[in-house]
Coordinates of C-alpha atoms in Angstrom, one line a residue:
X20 CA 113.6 98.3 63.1
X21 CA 116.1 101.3 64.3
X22 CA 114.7 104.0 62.9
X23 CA 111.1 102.3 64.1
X24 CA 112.3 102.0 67.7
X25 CA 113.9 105.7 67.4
X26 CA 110.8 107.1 66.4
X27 CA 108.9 105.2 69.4
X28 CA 111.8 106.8 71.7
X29 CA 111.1 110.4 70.3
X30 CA 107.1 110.2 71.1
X31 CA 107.6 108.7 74.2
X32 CA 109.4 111.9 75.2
X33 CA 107.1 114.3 74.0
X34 CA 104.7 112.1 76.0
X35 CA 106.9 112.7 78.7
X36 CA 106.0 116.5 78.5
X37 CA 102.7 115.6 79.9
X38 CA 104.1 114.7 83.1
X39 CA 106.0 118.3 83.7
X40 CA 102.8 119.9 84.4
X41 CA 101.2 117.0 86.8
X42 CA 104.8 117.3 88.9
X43 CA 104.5 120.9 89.0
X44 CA 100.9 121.2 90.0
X45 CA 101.8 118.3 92.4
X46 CA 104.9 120.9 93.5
X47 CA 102.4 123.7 93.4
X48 CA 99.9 122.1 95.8
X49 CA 102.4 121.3 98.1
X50 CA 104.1 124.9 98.6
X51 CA 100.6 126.1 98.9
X52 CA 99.8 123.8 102.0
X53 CA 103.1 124.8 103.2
X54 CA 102.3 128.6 103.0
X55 CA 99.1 128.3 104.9
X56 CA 98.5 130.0 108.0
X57 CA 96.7 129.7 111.2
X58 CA 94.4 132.8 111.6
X59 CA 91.4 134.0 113.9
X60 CA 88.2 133.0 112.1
X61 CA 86.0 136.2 110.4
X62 CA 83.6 136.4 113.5
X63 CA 86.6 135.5 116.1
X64 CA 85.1 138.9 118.3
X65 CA 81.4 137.9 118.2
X66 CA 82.8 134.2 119.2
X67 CA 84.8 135.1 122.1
X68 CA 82.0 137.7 123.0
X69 CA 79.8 134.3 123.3
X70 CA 82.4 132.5 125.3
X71 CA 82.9 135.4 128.1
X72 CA 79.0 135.4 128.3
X73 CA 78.7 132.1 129.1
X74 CA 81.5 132.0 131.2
X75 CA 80.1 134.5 133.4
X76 CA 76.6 132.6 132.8
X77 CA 77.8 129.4 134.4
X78 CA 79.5 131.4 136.9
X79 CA 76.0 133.0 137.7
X80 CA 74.7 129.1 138.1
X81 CA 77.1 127.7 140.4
X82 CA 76.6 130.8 142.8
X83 CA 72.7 130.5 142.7
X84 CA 73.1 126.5 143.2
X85 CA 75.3 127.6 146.3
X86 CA 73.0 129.5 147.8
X87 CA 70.0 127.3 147.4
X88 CA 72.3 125.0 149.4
X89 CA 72.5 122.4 146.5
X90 CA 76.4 120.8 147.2
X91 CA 78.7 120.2 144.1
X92 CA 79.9 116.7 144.1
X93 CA 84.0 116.7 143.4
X94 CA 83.5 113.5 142.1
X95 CA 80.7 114.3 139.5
X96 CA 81.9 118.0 138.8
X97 CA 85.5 117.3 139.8
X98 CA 85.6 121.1 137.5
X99 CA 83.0 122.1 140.2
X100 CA 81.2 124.1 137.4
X101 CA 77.7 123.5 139.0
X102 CA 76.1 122.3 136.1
X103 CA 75.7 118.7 136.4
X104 CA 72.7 117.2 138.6
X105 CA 72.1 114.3 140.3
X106 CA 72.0 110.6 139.2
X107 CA 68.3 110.4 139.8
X108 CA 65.8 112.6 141.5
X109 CA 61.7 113.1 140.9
X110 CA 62.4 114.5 137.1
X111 CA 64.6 112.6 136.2
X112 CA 63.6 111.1 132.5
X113 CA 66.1 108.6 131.0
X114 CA 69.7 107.8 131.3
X115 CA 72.5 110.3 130.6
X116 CA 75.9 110.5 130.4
X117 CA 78.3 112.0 133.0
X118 CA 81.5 112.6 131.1
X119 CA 79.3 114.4 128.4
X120 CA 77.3 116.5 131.2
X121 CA 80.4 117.3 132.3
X122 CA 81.9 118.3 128.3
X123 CA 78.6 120.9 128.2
X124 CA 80.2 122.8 130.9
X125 CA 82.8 124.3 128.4
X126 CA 82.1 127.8 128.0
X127 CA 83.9 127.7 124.7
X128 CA 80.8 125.7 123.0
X129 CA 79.1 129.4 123.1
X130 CA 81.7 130.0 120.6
X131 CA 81.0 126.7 118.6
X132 CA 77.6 128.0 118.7
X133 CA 78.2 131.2 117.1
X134 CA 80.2 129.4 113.9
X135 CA 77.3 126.8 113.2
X136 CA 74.9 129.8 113.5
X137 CA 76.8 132.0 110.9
X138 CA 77.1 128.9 109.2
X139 CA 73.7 128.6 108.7
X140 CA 73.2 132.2 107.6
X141 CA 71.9 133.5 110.6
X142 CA 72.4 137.5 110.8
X143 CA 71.7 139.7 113.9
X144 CA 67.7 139.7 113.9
X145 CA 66.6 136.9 112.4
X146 CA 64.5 134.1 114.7
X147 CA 66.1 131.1 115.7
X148 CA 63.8 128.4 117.1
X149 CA 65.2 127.2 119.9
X150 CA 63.7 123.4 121.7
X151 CA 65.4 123.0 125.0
X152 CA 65.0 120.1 127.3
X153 CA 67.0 120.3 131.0
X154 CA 69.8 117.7 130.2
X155 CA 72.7 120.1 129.5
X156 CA 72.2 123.3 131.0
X157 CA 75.4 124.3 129.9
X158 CA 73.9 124.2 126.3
X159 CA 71.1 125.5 127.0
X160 CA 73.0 128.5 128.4
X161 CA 76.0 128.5 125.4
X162 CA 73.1 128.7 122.8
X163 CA 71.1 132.2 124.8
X164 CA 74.7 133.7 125.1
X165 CA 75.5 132.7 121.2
X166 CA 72.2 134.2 120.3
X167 CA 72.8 137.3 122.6
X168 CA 76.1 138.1 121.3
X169 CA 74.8 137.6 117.2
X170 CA 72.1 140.1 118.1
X171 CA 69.3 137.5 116.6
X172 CA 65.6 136.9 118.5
X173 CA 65.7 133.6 120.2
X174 CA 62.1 131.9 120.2
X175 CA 62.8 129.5 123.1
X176 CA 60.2 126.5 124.2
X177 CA 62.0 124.7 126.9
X178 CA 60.8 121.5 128.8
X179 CA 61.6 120.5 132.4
X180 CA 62.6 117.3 132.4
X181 CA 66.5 115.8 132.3
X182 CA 68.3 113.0 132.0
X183 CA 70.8 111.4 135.0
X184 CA 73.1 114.2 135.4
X185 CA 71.5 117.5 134.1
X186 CA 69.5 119.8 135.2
X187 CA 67.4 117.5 137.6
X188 CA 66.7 119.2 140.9
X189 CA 63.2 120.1 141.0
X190 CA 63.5 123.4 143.4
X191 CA 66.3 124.0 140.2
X192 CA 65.4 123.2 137.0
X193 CA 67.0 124.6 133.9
X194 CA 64.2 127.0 133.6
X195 CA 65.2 128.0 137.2
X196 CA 68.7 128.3 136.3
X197 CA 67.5 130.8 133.2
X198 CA 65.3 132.3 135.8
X199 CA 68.4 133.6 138.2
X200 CA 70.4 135.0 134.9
X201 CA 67.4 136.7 133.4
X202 CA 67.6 138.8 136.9
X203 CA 71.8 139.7 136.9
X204 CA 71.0 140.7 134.0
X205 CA 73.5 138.2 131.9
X206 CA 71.3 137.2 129.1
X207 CA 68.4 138.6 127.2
X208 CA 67.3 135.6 124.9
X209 CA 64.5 133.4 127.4
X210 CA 62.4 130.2 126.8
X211 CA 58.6 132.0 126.5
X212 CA 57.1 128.9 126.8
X213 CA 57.6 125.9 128.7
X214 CA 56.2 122.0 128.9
X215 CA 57.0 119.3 131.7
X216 CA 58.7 117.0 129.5
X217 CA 59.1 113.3 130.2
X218 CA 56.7 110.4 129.2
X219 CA 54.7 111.7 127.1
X220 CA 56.1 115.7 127.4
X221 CA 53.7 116.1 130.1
X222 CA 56.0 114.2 132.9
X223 CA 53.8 111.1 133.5
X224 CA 56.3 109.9 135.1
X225 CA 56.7 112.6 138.1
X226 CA 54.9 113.1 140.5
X227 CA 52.0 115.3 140.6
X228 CA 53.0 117.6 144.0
X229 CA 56.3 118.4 142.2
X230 CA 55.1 118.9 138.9
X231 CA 52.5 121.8 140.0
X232 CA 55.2 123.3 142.4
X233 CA 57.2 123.2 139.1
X234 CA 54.5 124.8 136.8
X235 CA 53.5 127.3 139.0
X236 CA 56.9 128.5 139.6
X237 CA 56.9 129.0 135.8
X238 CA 53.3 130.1 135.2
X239 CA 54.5 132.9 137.7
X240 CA 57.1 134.3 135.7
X241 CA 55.0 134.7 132.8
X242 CA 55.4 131.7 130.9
X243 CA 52.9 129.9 129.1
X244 CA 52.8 126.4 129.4
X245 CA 51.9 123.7 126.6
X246 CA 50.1 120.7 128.0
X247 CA 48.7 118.6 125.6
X248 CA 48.6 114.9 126.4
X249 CA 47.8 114.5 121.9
X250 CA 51.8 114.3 120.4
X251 CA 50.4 115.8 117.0
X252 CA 48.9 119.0 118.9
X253 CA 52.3 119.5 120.6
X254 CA 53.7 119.4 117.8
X255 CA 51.2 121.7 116.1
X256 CA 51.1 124.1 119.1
X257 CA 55.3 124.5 118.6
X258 CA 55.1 124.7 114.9
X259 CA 52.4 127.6 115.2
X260 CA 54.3 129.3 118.2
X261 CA 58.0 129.4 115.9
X262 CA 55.9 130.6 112.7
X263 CA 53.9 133.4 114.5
X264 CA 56.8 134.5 116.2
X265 CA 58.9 134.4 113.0
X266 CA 55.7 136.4 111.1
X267 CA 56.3 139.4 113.4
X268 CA 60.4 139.6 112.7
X269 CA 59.2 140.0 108.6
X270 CA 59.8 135.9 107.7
X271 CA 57.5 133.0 107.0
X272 CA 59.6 131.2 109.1
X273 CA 62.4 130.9 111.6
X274 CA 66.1 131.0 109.7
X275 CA 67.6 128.2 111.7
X276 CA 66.0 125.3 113.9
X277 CA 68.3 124.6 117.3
X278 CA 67.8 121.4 119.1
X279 CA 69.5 121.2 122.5
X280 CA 68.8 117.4 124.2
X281 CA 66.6 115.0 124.2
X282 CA 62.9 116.5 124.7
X283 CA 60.4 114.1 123.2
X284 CA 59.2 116.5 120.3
X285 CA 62.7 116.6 118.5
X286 CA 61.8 113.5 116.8
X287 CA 58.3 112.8 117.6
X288 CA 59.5 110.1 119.9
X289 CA 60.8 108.2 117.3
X290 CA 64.3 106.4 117.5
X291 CA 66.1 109.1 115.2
X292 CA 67.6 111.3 118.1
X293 CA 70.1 109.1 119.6
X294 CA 71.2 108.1 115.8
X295 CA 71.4 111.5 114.3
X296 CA 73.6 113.2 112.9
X297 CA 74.9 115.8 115.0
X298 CA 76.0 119.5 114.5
X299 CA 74.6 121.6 111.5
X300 CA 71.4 119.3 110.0
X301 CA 71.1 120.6 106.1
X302 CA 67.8 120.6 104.3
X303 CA 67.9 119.3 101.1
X304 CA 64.9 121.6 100.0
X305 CA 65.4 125.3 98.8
X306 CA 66.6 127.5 101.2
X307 CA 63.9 129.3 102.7
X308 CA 61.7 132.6 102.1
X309 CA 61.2 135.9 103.5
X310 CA 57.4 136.7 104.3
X311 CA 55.9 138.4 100.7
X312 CA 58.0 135.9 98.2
X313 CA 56.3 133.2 96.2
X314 CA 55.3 129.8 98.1
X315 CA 54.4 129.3 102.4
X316 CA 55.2 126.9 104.6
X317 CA 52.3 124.8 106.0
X318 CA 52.8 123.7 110.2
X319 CA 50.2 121.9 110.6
X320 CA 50.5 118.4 108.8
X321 CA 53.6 117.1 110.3
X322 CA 52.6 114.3 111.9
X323 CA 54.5 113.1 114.9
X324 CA 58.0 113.4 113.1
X325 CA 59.5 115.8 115.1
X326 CA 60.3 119.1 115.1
X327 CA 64.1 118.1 113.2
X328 CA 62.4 116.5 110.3
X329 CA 59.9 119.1 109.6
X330 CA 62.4 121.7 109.5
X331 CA 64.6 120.2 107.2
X332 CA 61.7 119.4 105.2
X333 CA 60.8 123.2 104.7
X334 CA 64.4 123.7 104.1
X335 CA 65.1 125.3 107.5
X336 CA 69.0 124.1 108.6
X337 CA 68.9 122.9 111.7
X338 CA 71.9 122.6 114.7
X339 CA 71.5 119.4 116.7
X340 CA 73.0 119.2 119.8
X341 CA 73.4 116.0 121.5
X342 CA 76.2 113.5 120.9
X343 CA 78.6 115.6 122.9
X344 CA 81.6 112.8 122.7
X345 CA 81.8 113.5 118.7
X346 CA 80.5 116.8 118.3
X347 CA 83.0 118.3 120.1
X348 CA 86.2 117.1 119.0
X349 CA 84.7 117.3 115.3
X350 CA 85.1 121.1 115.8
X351 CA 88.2 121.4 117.9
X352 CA 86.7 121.0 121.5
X353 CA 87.7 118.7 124.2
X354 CA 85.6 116.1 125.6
X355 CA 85.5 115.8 129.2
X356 CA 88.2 118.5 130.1
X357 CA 89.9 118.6 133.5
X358 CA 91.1 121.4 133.7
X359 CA 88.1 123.1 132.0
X360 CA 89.4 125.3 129.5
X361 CA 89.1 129.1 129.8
X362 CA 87.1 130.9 127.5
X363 CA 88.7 131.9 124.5
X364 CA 90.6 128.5 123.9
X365 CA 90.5 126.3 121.8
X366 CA 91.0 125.7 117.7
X367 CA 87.3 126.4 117.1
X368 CA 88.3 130.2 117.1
X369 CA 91.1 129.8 114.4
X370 CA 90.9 128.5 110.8
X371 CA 93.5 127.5 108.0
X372 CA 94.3 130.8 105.7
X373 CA 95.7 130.0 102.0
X374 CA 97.7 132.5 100.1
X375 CA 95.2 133.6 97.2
X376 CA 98.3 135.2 95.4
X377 CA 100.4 132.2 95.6
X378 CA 97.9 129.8 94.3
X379 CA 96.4 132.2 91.7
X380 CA 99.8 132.5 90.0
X381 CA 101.0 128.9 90.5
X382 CA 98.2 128.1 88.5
X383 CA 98.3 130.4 86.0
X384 CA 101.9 128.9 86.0
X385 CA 100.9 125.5 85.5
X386 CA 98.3 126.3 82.9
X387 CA 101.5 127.9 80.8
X388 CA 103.4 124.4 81.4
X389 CA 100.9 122.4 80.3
X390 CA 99.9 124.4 77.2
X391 CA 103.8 124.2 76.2
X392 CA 103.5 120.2 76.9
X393 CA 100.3 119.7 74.7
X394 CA 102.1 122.1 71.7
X395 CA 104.7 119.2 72.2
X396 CA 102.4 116.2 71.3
X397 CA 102.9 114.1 68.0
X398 CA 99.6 114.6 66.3
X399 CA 98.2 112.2 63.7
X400 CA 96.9 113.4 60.4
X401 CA 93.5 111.7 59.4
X402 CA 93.5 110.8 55.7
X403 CA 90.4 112.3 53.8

């Protein structure tokens, strides 16, 4: 029975070799999350280049807001940035949310921008399709300036129509806001096309003096305006506009899809938008082709799914941007900042850095360890 139980003790610590190598690879992970650092992120000077566009964007707002003799509420824009509305006026759609009106104003969400977009592959020239409605001009603006300062071709449908709180003055609509930085000269991506938005995308609900004072304020500047009162042909008329678009920068298709609020053809109207995911949207098709390769993309038989869905069926990521209260503390933003922070801050322009060296030869440590542990195993001989 002694020498039985002394033979147990004498396996039980070779066993006990096992364990050397799980406490030092325990030891190991731990002195590497100790030796990390905080660093500027790869594209930390296209980011900031984002930020100080917007910055100077929404600057360019408030001034032309001014001077149109629009007052800024200290109570609504207690930041008195300029870019929240009114609680209701004559384009006014559905409800919206102040504090996250107010969140859009961060100039710093350029540079969010910029790391979904590089996340999603997008190099400088590729087309981004771009579906803007008027409930967060700050968006709106942060996604031109992102696009700008990556060098890529923005193919930008915008509709008039916003929520309580955004862009909702009808002598000022977003498309008027882009209007006034197209002419200082502060951004060079533009919506080409425009629709009214609202019931329907075709603002049942306004009424019909403001809606042509609206349209012809557009049509004026050149852009074409899609009016159809049939969902499916909006949807087809979108689809054919991002893929003839794309066809002329060399790809079968835009690279990324960008949805920026609510407009009716993000989901077809369907109840998906407010229950979304939000942020990057990944496809769970094959990535997408250049023009020439094997296999197209059809744009006509979508349906009335939306413009989100039929992207990420034909494996296009897509950035949607609505849910500002956890979007933008998911990637290091504040929500409903007072101060507003200045561009440039914030933990979206820094990332955790590991030392490769450190973990390379830990491992390579622990892999000696636990080869030395398993040498140290009893092994049992099988009878033939």
């Amino acid at each position: 029975m002694n020498r039985m139980h002394s033979g147990d003790i004498r396996h039980l610590k070779r066993y006990l070799w096992l364990l050397a190598p799980l406490f030092m690879l325990l030891a190991s992970l731990l002195l590497i999350r100790q030796t990390r650092t905080r660093e500027p992120k790869s594209h930390y000077d296209v980011m900031t280049d984002a930020a100080e566009r917007a910055d100077a964007a929404f600057q360019a707002i408030r001034e032309e807001r001014l001077l149109r003799g629009h007052a800024i509420s200290p109570i609504d824009d207690p930041n008195r940035t300029g870019l929240v509305g009114d609680s209701y006026t004559e384009i006014t759609t559905t409800l919206g949310s102040l504090p996250s009106k107010r969140s859009a104003a961060n100039p710093n969400i350029a540079a969010m921008i910029v790391d979904m977009l590089t996340q999603c592959g997008v190099q400088a020239g590729d087309p981004v399709a771009v579906n803007f409605s008027g409930s967060f001009p700050g968006l709106n603006a942060s996604v031109l300036c992102a696009l700008d300062a990556m060098g890529a071709k923005g193919i930008v449908i915008s509709s008039v129509g916003a929520s309580t709180y955004g862009a909702n003055l009808p002598d000022f609509t977003w498309l008027d806001m882009e209007e006034a930085l197209l002419r200082r000269g502060l951004i060079a991506n533009h919506s080409e096309w425009f629709s009214l938005g609202g019931a329907g995308d075709i603002g049942k609900e306004m009424p019909n003096d403001v809606k042509d004072a609206i349209a012809a304020r557009q049509t004026d500047r050149g852009l074409s305006w899609l009016y159809y009162e049939d969902l499916s042909e909006n949807l087809a008329a979108r689809q054919a506009v991002y893929a003839d678009k794309s066809l002329e920068a060399g790809y079968e298709q835009p690279v990324c899809f960008i949805n920026a609020g609510g407009n009716l053809l993000s989901f077809g109207g369907e109840s998906g938008m407010v229950s979304s995911a939000n942020g990057i949207l990944r496809p769970a098709s094959a990535p997408l082709r250049k023009e020439g390769e094997h296999g197209n993309a059809s744009f006509v038989n979508a349906g009335t799914g939306g413009l989100i869905p039929f992207y990420l069926e034909q494996g296009v990521p897509v950035i949607h941007l609505l849910n500002m209260k956890s979007l933008l503390p998911a990637y290091g933003l504040p929500f409903d900042p007072s101060p507003m922070p200045k561009a440039g801050e914030g933990e979206i322009y820094m990332e955790w850095r590991y030392n490769k060296v450190l973990a390379f030869s830990l491992l390579a440590a622990c892999a000696v360890v636990f080869s030395f542990a398993a040498r140290r195993l009893p092994r049992r001989k099988i009878p033939l």
